[in-house]
PDB file of C-alpha atoms and ligand atoms in Angstrom:
ATOM      1  CA  MET J   1       0.000   0.000   0.000  1.00 62.00           C
ATOM      2  CA  ASN J   2       1.527   3.340  -0.987  1.00 72.00           C
ATOM      3  CA  GLY J   3       0.833   6.792   0.386  1.00 72.00           C
ATOM      4  CA  MET J   4      -1.880   7.458  -2.208  1.00 75.00           C
ATOM      5  CA  ASP J   5      -3.841   4.325  -1.165  1.00 81.00           C
ATOM      6  CA  LEU J   6      -3.516   5.275   2.488  1.00 76.00           C
ATOM      7  CA  ASN J   7      -4.903   8.696   1.681  1.00 80.00           C
ATOM      8  CA  ARG J   8      -7.854   7.166  -0.156  1.00 83.00           C
ATOM      9  CA  LEU J   9      -8.468   4.800   2.729  1.00 76.00           C
ATOM     10  CA  GLY J  10      -8.405   7.708   5.155  1.00 74.00           C
ATOM     11  CA  VAL J  11     -10.848   9.708   3.067  1.00 77.00           C
ATOM     12  CA  ALA J  12     -13.111   6.650   2.743  1.00 79.00           C
ATOM     13  CA  ILE J  13     -13.193   6.151   6.510  1.00 73.00           C
ATOM     14  CA  VAL J  14     -13.878   9.817   7.191  1.00 73.00           C
ATOM     15  CA  LEU J  15     -16.661   9.837   4.581  1.00 77.00           C
ATOM     16  CA  SER J  16     -18.262   6.652   5.976  1.00 77.00           C
ATOM     17  CA  VAL J  17     -18.304   8.078   9.474  1.00 70.00           C
ATOM     18  CA  ALA J  18     -19.754  11.339   8.177  1.00 73.00           C
ATOM     19  CA  VAL J  19     -22.496   9.513   6.246  1.00 73.00           C
ATOM     20  CA  LEU J  20     -23.370   7.351   9.270  1.00 71.00           C
ATOM     21  CA  ALA J  21     -23.494  10.375  11.520  1.00 73.00           C
ATOM     22  CA  GLY J  22     -25.712  12.113   8.983  1.00 69.00           C
ATOM     23  CA  CYS J  23     -28.123   9.149   8.845  1.00 59.00           C
ATOM     24  CA  TYR J  24     -28.258   9.064  12.609  1.00 66.00           C
ATOM     25  CA  GLY J  25     -29.039  12.776  12.718  1.00 63.00           C
ATOM     26  CA  VAL J  26     -31.775  12.522  10.110  1.00 69.00           C
ATOM     27  CA  ALA J  27     -33.311   9.429  11.753  1.00 68.00           C
ATOM     28  CA  TRP J  28     -33.244  11.160  15.127  1.00 64.00           C
ATOM     29  CA  ALA J  29     -34.946  14.239  13.678  1.00 68.00           C
ATOM     30  CA  LEU J  30     -37.641  12.127  11.958  1.00 66.00           C
ATOM     31  CA  LEU J  31     -38.244   9.633  14.766  1.00 64.00           C
ATOM     32  CA  PRO J  32     -37.645  11.213  18.140  1.00 59.00           C
ATOM     33  CA  ASP J  33     -37.051   8.640  20.853  1.00 61.00           C
ATOM     34  CA  THR J  34     -40.195   9.049  22.901  1.00 60.00           C
ATOM     35  CA  ALA J  35     -42.283   6.440  24.665  1.00 57.00           C
ATOM     36  CA  PRO J  36     -45.461   5.450  22.786  1.00 55.00           C
ATOM     37  CA  PRO J  37     -48.665   6.866  24.294  1.00 56.00           C
ATOM     38  CA  ARG J  38     -49.996   3.334  24.708  1.00 61.00           C
ATOM     39  CA  PRO J  39     -47.863   0.171  24.891  1.00 58.00           C
ATOM     40  CA  ALA J  40     -48.340  -2.124  21.881  1.00 61.00           C
ATOM     41  CA  PHE J  41     -49.179  -5.008  24.225  1.00 58.00           C
ATOM     42  CA  SER J  42     -49.139  -5.553  27.921  1.00 53.00           C
ATOM     43  CA  VAL J  43     -47.237  -8.397  29.500  1.00 52.00           C
ATOM     44  CA  SER J  44     -49.616 -10.695  31.281  1.00 50.00           C
ATOM     45  CA  GLY J  45     -49.070 -10.803  34.981  1.00 46.00           C
ATOM     46  CA  SER J  46     -49.468  -8.286  37.728  1.00 40.00           C
ATOM     47  CA  HIS J  47     -51.735  -5.756  36.054  1.00 46.00           C
ATOM     48  CA  ALA J  48     -53.585  -8.011  33.582  1.00 59.00           C
ATOM     49  CA  ALA J  49     -57.143  -8.641  34.730  1.00 64.00           C
ATOM     50  CA  PRO J  50     -57.484 -12.291  35.657  1.00 84.00           C
ATOM     51  CA  ILE J  51     -59.428 -13.917  32.864  1.00 92.00           C
ATOM     52  CA  GLN J  52     -61.741 -15.681  35.329  1.00 89.00           C
ATOM     53  CA  GLN J  53     -63.225 -12.345  36.283  1.00 92.00           C
ATOM     54  CA  LEU J  54     -63.847 -11.400  32.653  1.00 95.00           C
ATOM     55  CA  LEU J  55     -65.319 -14.825  31.895  1.00 96.00           C
ATOM     56  CA  ALA J  56     -68.165 -14.035  34.271  1.00 95.00           C
ATOM     57  CA  GLN J  57     -69.353 -11.374  31.808  1.00 95.00           C
ATOM     58  CA  ALA J  58     -68.271 -13.170  28.640  1.00 97.00           C
ATOM     59  CA  ASP J  59     -70.677 -13.948  25.822  1.00 98.00           C
ATOM     60  CA  ALA J  60     -70.095 -17.259  24.039  1.00 98.00           C
ATOM     61  CA  SER J  61     -72.202 -16.293  21.028  1.00 98.00           C
ATOM     62  CA  ARG J  62     -70.118 -13.168  20.497  1.00 98.00           C
ATOM     63  CA  GLY J  63     -67.078 -15.439  20.843  1.00 98.00           C
ATOM     64  CA  GLU J  64     -68.490 -17.806  18.241  1.00 98.00           C
ATOM     65  CA  THR J  65     -68.736 -15.018  15.666  1.00 98.00           C
ATOM     66  CA  VAL J  66     -65.130 -13.996  16.256  1.00 98.00           C
ATOM     67  CA  VAL J  67     -63.830 -17.555  16.211  1.00 98.00           C
ATOM     68  CA  GLU J  68     -65.633 -18.358  12.973  1.00 97.00           C
ATOM     69  CA  GLN J  69     -64.335 -15.219  11.299  1.00 97.00           C
ATOM     70  CA  VAL J  70     -60.853 -15.017  12.770  1.00 97.00           C
ATOM     71  CA  CYS J  71     -59.830 -18.574  13.592  1.00 98.00           C
ATOM     72  CA  GLY J  72     -62.045 -20.580  11.227  1.00 97.00           C
ATOM     73  CA  GLY J  73     -59.691 -20.140   8.289  1.00 97.00           C
ATOM     74  CA  CYS J  74     -57.080 -22.223  10.075  1.00 98.00           C
ATOM     75  CA  HIS J  75     -59.021 -24.338  12.565  1.00 98.00           C
ATOM     76  CA  ALA J  76     -61.922 -26.758  12.218  1.00 97.00           C
ATOM     77  CA  LEU J  77     -64.361 -26.533  15.136  1.00 97.00           C
ATOM     78  CA  ARG J  78     -66.865 -29.359  14.860  1.00 95.00           C
ATOM     79  CA  PRO J  79     -66.515 -32.913  16.173  1.00 93.00           C
ATOM     80  CA  GLY J  80     -65.208 -35.387  13.664  1.00 89.00           C
ATOM     81  CA  MET J  81     -63.631 -32.713  11.514  1.00 92.00           C
ATOM     82  CA  GLY J  82     -59.913 -33.169  11.068  1.00 91.00           C
ATOM     83  CA  ASP J  83     -56.980 -30.921  11.672  1.00 94.00           C
ATOM     84  CA  SER J  84     -56.589 -28.084   9.231  1.00 94.00           C
ATOM     85  CA  VAL J  85     -53.715 -25.571   9.079  1.00 96.00           C
ATOM     86  CA  GLY J  86     -54.041 -25.719  12.854  1.00 98.00           C
ATOM     87  CA  PRO J  87     -55.317 -28.563  15.042  1.00 98.00           C
ATOM     88  CA  LEU J  88     -59.024 -29.284  15.569  1.00 97.00           C
ATOM     89  CA  LEU J  89     -60.346 -26.969  18.288  1.00 98.00           C
ATOM     90  CA  TYR J  90     -63.287 -29.159  19.277  1.00 97.00           C
ATOM     91  CA  GLY J  91     -62.626 -30.160  22.879  1.00 96.00           C
ATOM     92  CA  VAL J  92     -59.550 -27.963  23.191  1.00 97.00           C
ATOM     93  CA  PHE J  93     -60.659 -26.429  26.482  1.00 97.00           C
ATOM     94  CA  GLY J  94     -59.233 -28.541  29.295  1.00 97.00           C
ATOM     95  CA  ARG J  95     -57.198 -30.631  26.847  1.00 97.00           C
ATOM     96  CA  PRO J  96     -53.443 -31.016  27.375  1.00 98.00           C
ATOM     97  CA  VAL J  97     -51.470 -28.569  25.226  1.00 98.00           C
ATOM     98  CA  ALA J  98     -50.266 -29.957  21.882  1.00 98.00           C
ATOM     99  CA  SER J  99     -52.140 -33.249  22.234  1.00 97.00           C
ATOM    100  CA  ALA J 100     -54.269 -33.651  19.082  1.00 95.00           C
ATOM    101  CA  PRO J 101     -53.104 -37.142  18.130  1.00 93.00           C
ATOM    102  CA  ASP J 102     -52.261 -36.674  14.460  1.00 93.00           C
ATOM    103  CA  TYR J 103     -51.232 -33.055  14.379  1.00 97.00           C
ATOM    104  CA  ALA J 104     -47.558 -32.143  13.880  1.00 98.00           C
ATOM    105  CA  TYR J 105     -47.026 -29.381  16.427  1.00 98.00           C
ATOM    106  CA  SER J 106     -44.053 -27.043  16.396  1.00 98.00           C
ATOM    107  CA  PRO J 107     -41.296 -27.684  18.948  1.00 98.00           C
ATOM    108  CA  ALA J 108     -42.247 -24.269  20.368  1.00 98.00           C
ATOM    109  CA  LEU J 109     -45.730 -25.377  21.375  1.00 98.00           C
ATOM    110  CA  LYS J 110     -44.596 -28.869  22.335  1.00 98.00           C
ATOM    111  CA  ARG J 111     -42.469 -27.226  25.015  1.00 98.00           C
ATOM    112  CA  HIS J 112     -45.773 -26.562  26.816  1.00 98.00           C
ATOM    113  CA  ALA J 113     -46.966 -30.164  26.477  1.00 97.00           C
ATOM    114  CA  GLY J 114     -47.867 -31.532  29.889  1.00 95.00           C
ATOM    115  CA  THR J 115     -49.735 -28.343  30.807  1.00 98.00           C
ATOM    116  CA  THR J 116     -53.451 -27.912  30.170  1.00 98.00           C
ATOM    117  CA  TRP J 117     -55.492 -25.410  28.171  1.00 98.00           C
ATOM    118  CA  THR J 118     -57.106 -23.665  31.112  1.00 97.00           C
ATOM    119  CA  ALA J 119     -58.866 -20.340  30.666  1.00 97.00           C
ATOM    120  CA  GLN J 120     -55.737 -18.516  31.827  1.00 97.00           C
ATOM    121  CA  ALA J 121     -53.434 -20.483  29.512  1.00 97.00           C
ATOM    122  CA  LEU J 122     -55.751 -19.859  26.554  1.00 98.00           C
ATOM    123  CA  SER J 123     -55.906 -16.175  27.407  1.00 98.00           C
ATOM    124  CA  ASP J 124     -52.112 -15.896  27.589  1.00 97.00           C
ATOM    125  CA  TRP J 125     -51.721 -17.828  24.335  1.00 98.00           C
ATOM    126  CA  LEU J 126     -54.360 -15.873  22.445  1.00 98.00           C
ATOM    127  CA  SER J 127     -53.084 -12.508  23.644  1.00 97.00           C
ATOM    128  CA  ALA J 128     -49.791 -13.105  21.819  1.00 97.00           C
ATOM    129  CA  PRO J 129     -49.077 -16.629  20.537  1.00 98.00           C
ATOM    130  CA  ASP J 130     -45.478 -15.813  19.706  1.00 97.00           C
ATOM    131  CA  ARG J 131     -44.793 -14.567  23.225  1.00 97.00           C
ATOM    132  CA  PHE J 132     -46.427 -17.613  24.829  1.00 97.00           C
ATOM    133  CA  ALA J 133     -44.518 -20.001  22.565  1.00 98.00           C
ATOM    134  CA  PRO J 134     -41.757 -18.143  20.700  1.00 98.00           C
ATOM    135  CA  GLY J 135     -41.372 -19.730  17.275  1.00 98.00           C
ATOM    136  CA  THR J 136     -44.908 -21.162  17.152  1.00 98.00           C
ATOM    137  CA  ARG J 137     -46.339 -21.899  13.737  1.00 98.00           C
ATOM    138  CA  MET J 138     -49.635 -20.212  14.585  1.00 98.00           C
ATOM    139  CA  SER J 139     -48.948 -17.028  12.644  1.00 97.00           C
ATOM    140  CA  PHE J 140     -51.465 -14.868  14.369  1.00 97.00           C
ATOM    141  CA  PRO J 141     -50.714 -11.556  16.037  1.00 97.00           C
ATOM    142  CA  GLY J 142     -53.045 -12.145  18.960  1.00 97.00           C
ATOM    143  CA  ILE J 143     -56.174 -10.581  20.441  1.00 97.00           C
ATOM    144  CA  ALA J 144     -55.252  -7.573  22.543  1.00 96.00           C
ATOM    145  CA  ASP J 145     -58.716  -7.037  24.043  1.00 96.00           C
ATOM    146  CA  ALA J 146     -59.046  -9.232  27.147  1.00 96.00           C
ATOM    147  CA  GLY J 147     -62.854  -9.010  27.031  1.00 97.00           C
ATOM    148  CA  GLN J 148     -62.823 -10.381  23.495  1.00 97.00           C
ATOM    149  CA  ARG J 149     -60.474 -13.176  24.591  1.00 98.00           C
ATOM    150  CA  ALA J 150     -62.951 -14.024  27.346  1.00 98.00           C
ATOM    151  CA  ASP J 151     -65.769 -14.244  24.755  1.00 98.00           C
ATOM    152  CA  ILE J 152     -63.616 -16.561  22.637  1.00 98.00           C
ATOM    153  CA  ILE J 153     -62.738 -18.762  25.607  1.00 98.00           C
ATOM    154  CA  ALA J 154     -66.391 -18.901  26.680  1.00 98.00           C
ATOM    155  CA  PHE J 155     -67.202 -20.191  23.195  1.00 98.00           C
ATOM    156  CA  LEU J 156     -64.310 -22.694  23.191  1.00 98.00           C
ATOM    157  CA  GLN J 157     -65.731 -24.076  26.454  1.00 97.00           C
ATOM    158  CA  THR J 158     -68.906 -25.014  24.588  1.00 96.00           C
ATOM    159  CA  LEU J 159     -67.028 -27.097  22.009  1.00 96.00           C
ATOM    160  CA  ARG J 160     -67.515 -30.367  23.847  1.00 93.00           C
ATOM    161  CA  GLU J 161     -70.231 -32.904  24.484  1.00 88.00           C
ATOM    162  CA  THR J 162     -71.005 -31.659  27.992  1.00 75.00           C
ATOM    163  CA  PRO J 163     -70.419 -27.907  27.963  1.00 56.00           C
ATOM    164  CA  GLN J 164     -68.465 -26.529  30.913  1.00 54.00           C
ATOM    165  CA  PRO J 165     -70.439 -24.261  33.200  1.00 55.00           C
TER     166      PRO J 165
HETATM  167  C1  HEC B 201     -53.018 -18.485  10.358  1.00 74.95           C
HETATM  168  C2  HEC B 201     -53.618 -19.680  10.873  1.00 74.95           C
HETATM  169  C3  HEC B 201     -54.181 -19.639  12.283  1.00 74.95           C
HETATM  170  C4  HEC B 201     -55.095 -18.755  12.821  1.00 74.95           C
HETATM  171  C5  HEC B 201     -55.726 -17.546  12.155  1.00 74.95           C
HETATM  172  C6  HEC B 201     -55.353 -19.219  14.156  1.00 74.95           C
HETATM  173  N1  HEC B 201     -54.608 -20.330  14.432  1.00 74.95           N
HETATM  174 FE1  HEC B 201     -54.597 -21.359  16.183  1.00 74.95          FE
HETATM  175  N2  HEC B 201     -53.116 -22.564  15.472  1.00 74.95           N
HETATM  176  C7  HEC B 201     -52.567 -22.493  14.204  1.00 74.95           C
HETATM  177  C8  HEC B 201     -51.452 -23.396  14.118  1.00 74.95           C
HETATM  178  C9  HEC B 201     -50.574 -23.625  12.886  1.00 74.95           C
HETATM  179  C10 HEC B 201     -51.348 -24.023  15.383  1.00 74.95           C
HETATM  180  C11 HEC B 201     -50.291 -25.009  15.823  1.00 74.95           C
HETATM  181  C12 HEC B 201     -49.186 -24.160  16.441  1.00 74.95           C
HETATM  182  C13 HEC B 201     -47.875 -24.858  16.701  1.00 74.95           C
HETATM  183  O1  HEC B 201     -47.767 -26.086  16.551  1.00 74.95           O
HETATM  184  O2  HEC B 201     -46.938 -24.115  17.050  1.00 74.95           O
HETATM  185  C14 HEC B 201     -52.415 -23.472  16.211  1.00 74.95           C
HETATM  186  C15 HEC B 201     -52.664 -23.866  17.527  1.00 74.95           C
HETATM  187  C16 HEC B 201     -53.725 -23.408  18.294  1.00 74.95           C
HETATM  188  C17 HEC B 201     -54.065 -23.897  19.614  1.00 74.95           C
HETATM  189  C18 HEC B 201     -53.354 -24.996  20.375  1.00 74.95           C
HETATM  190  C19 HEC B 201     -54.151 -26.264  20.202  1.00 74.95           C
HETATM  191  C20 HEC B 201     -53.573 -27.521  20.821  1.00 74.95           C
HETATM  192  O3  HEC B 201     -54.003 -28.593  20.403  1.00 74.95           O
HETATM  193  O4  HEC B 201     -52.682 -27.438  21.694  1.00 74.95           O
HETATM  194  C21 HEC B 201     -55.173 -23.202  20.014  1.00 74.95           C
HETATM  195  C22 HEC B 201     -55.915 -23.341  21.329  1.00 74.95           C
HETATM  196  C23 HEC B 201     -55.499 -22.263  18.950  1.00 74.95           C
HETATM  197  N3  HEC B 201     -54.600 -22.429  17.922  1.00 74.95           N
HETATM  198  C24 HEC B 201     -56.567 -21.417  18.995  1.00 74.95           C
HETATM  199  C25 HEC B 201     -56.811 -20.436  18.024  1.00 74.95           C
HETATM  200  C26 HEC B 201     -57.862 -19.445  18.130  1.00 74.95           C
HETATM  201  C27 HEC B 201     -58.889 -19.384  19.253  1.00 74.95           C
HETATM  202  C28 HEC B 201     -57.743 -18.636  17.034  1.00 74.95           C
HETATM  203  C29 HEC B 201     -58.551 -17.410  16.700  1.00 74.95           C
HETATM  204  C30 HEC B 201     -58.580 -16.353  17.687  1.00 74.95           C
HETATM  205  C31 HEC B 201     -56.641 -19.149  16.236  1.00 74.95           C
HETATM  206  N4  HEC B 201     -56.114 -20.232  16.869  1.00 74.95           N
HETATM  207  C32 HEC B 201     -56.246 -18.610  15.025  1.00 74.95           C
HETATM  208  C33 HEC B 201     -53.001 -21.682  13.170  1.00 74.95           C
HETATM  209  C34 HEC B 201     -53.874 -20.621  13.318  1.00 74.95           C
END
């Protein structure tokens, strides 16, 4: 490398730094680093209303409409129907997680096998599937509204021979 090359290298480095600094400045001006007015989702736990409480006011028929519109594209709901993109949801309430016999679950969901689909588990899952089971194949952003999740869960509870109270 001769002096000329070194000079070019120096100029290149100085220019790169200048361009990066410029980008940073422009980005900062366009997108000031402020907290969003409302968090995009809330982490379940301390301040999330326990789903049991919301279930008391839930409406299974409202839940049915949502499930048919939102989940029906990927899940069959009626007894005897097979798995679809996702596993059959008939009987899912109270069923062990990832236990439909012929369905090939992702390793992400299988990590929860051995636990049960209780109302709370379903609520956590449906609020943000990818947070509940990072890497899950259920590509669904989640239902942010806890009241709507309660409606859905109330409907899922009816998908069995002897509906749960
Ligand atoms: C884009 C397709 C898609 C949509 C929409 C979808 N799901 Fe799923 N669902 C899946 C897939 C795929 C899986 C399996 C996930 C895995 O193995 O990681 C799954 C798994 C599940 C499970 C776990 C079942 C078990 O046997 O353990 C439940 C419960 C569930 N979905 C409920 C719902 C509900 C309720 C909705 C609507 C609010 C919904 N899903 C919307 C594709 C979908």
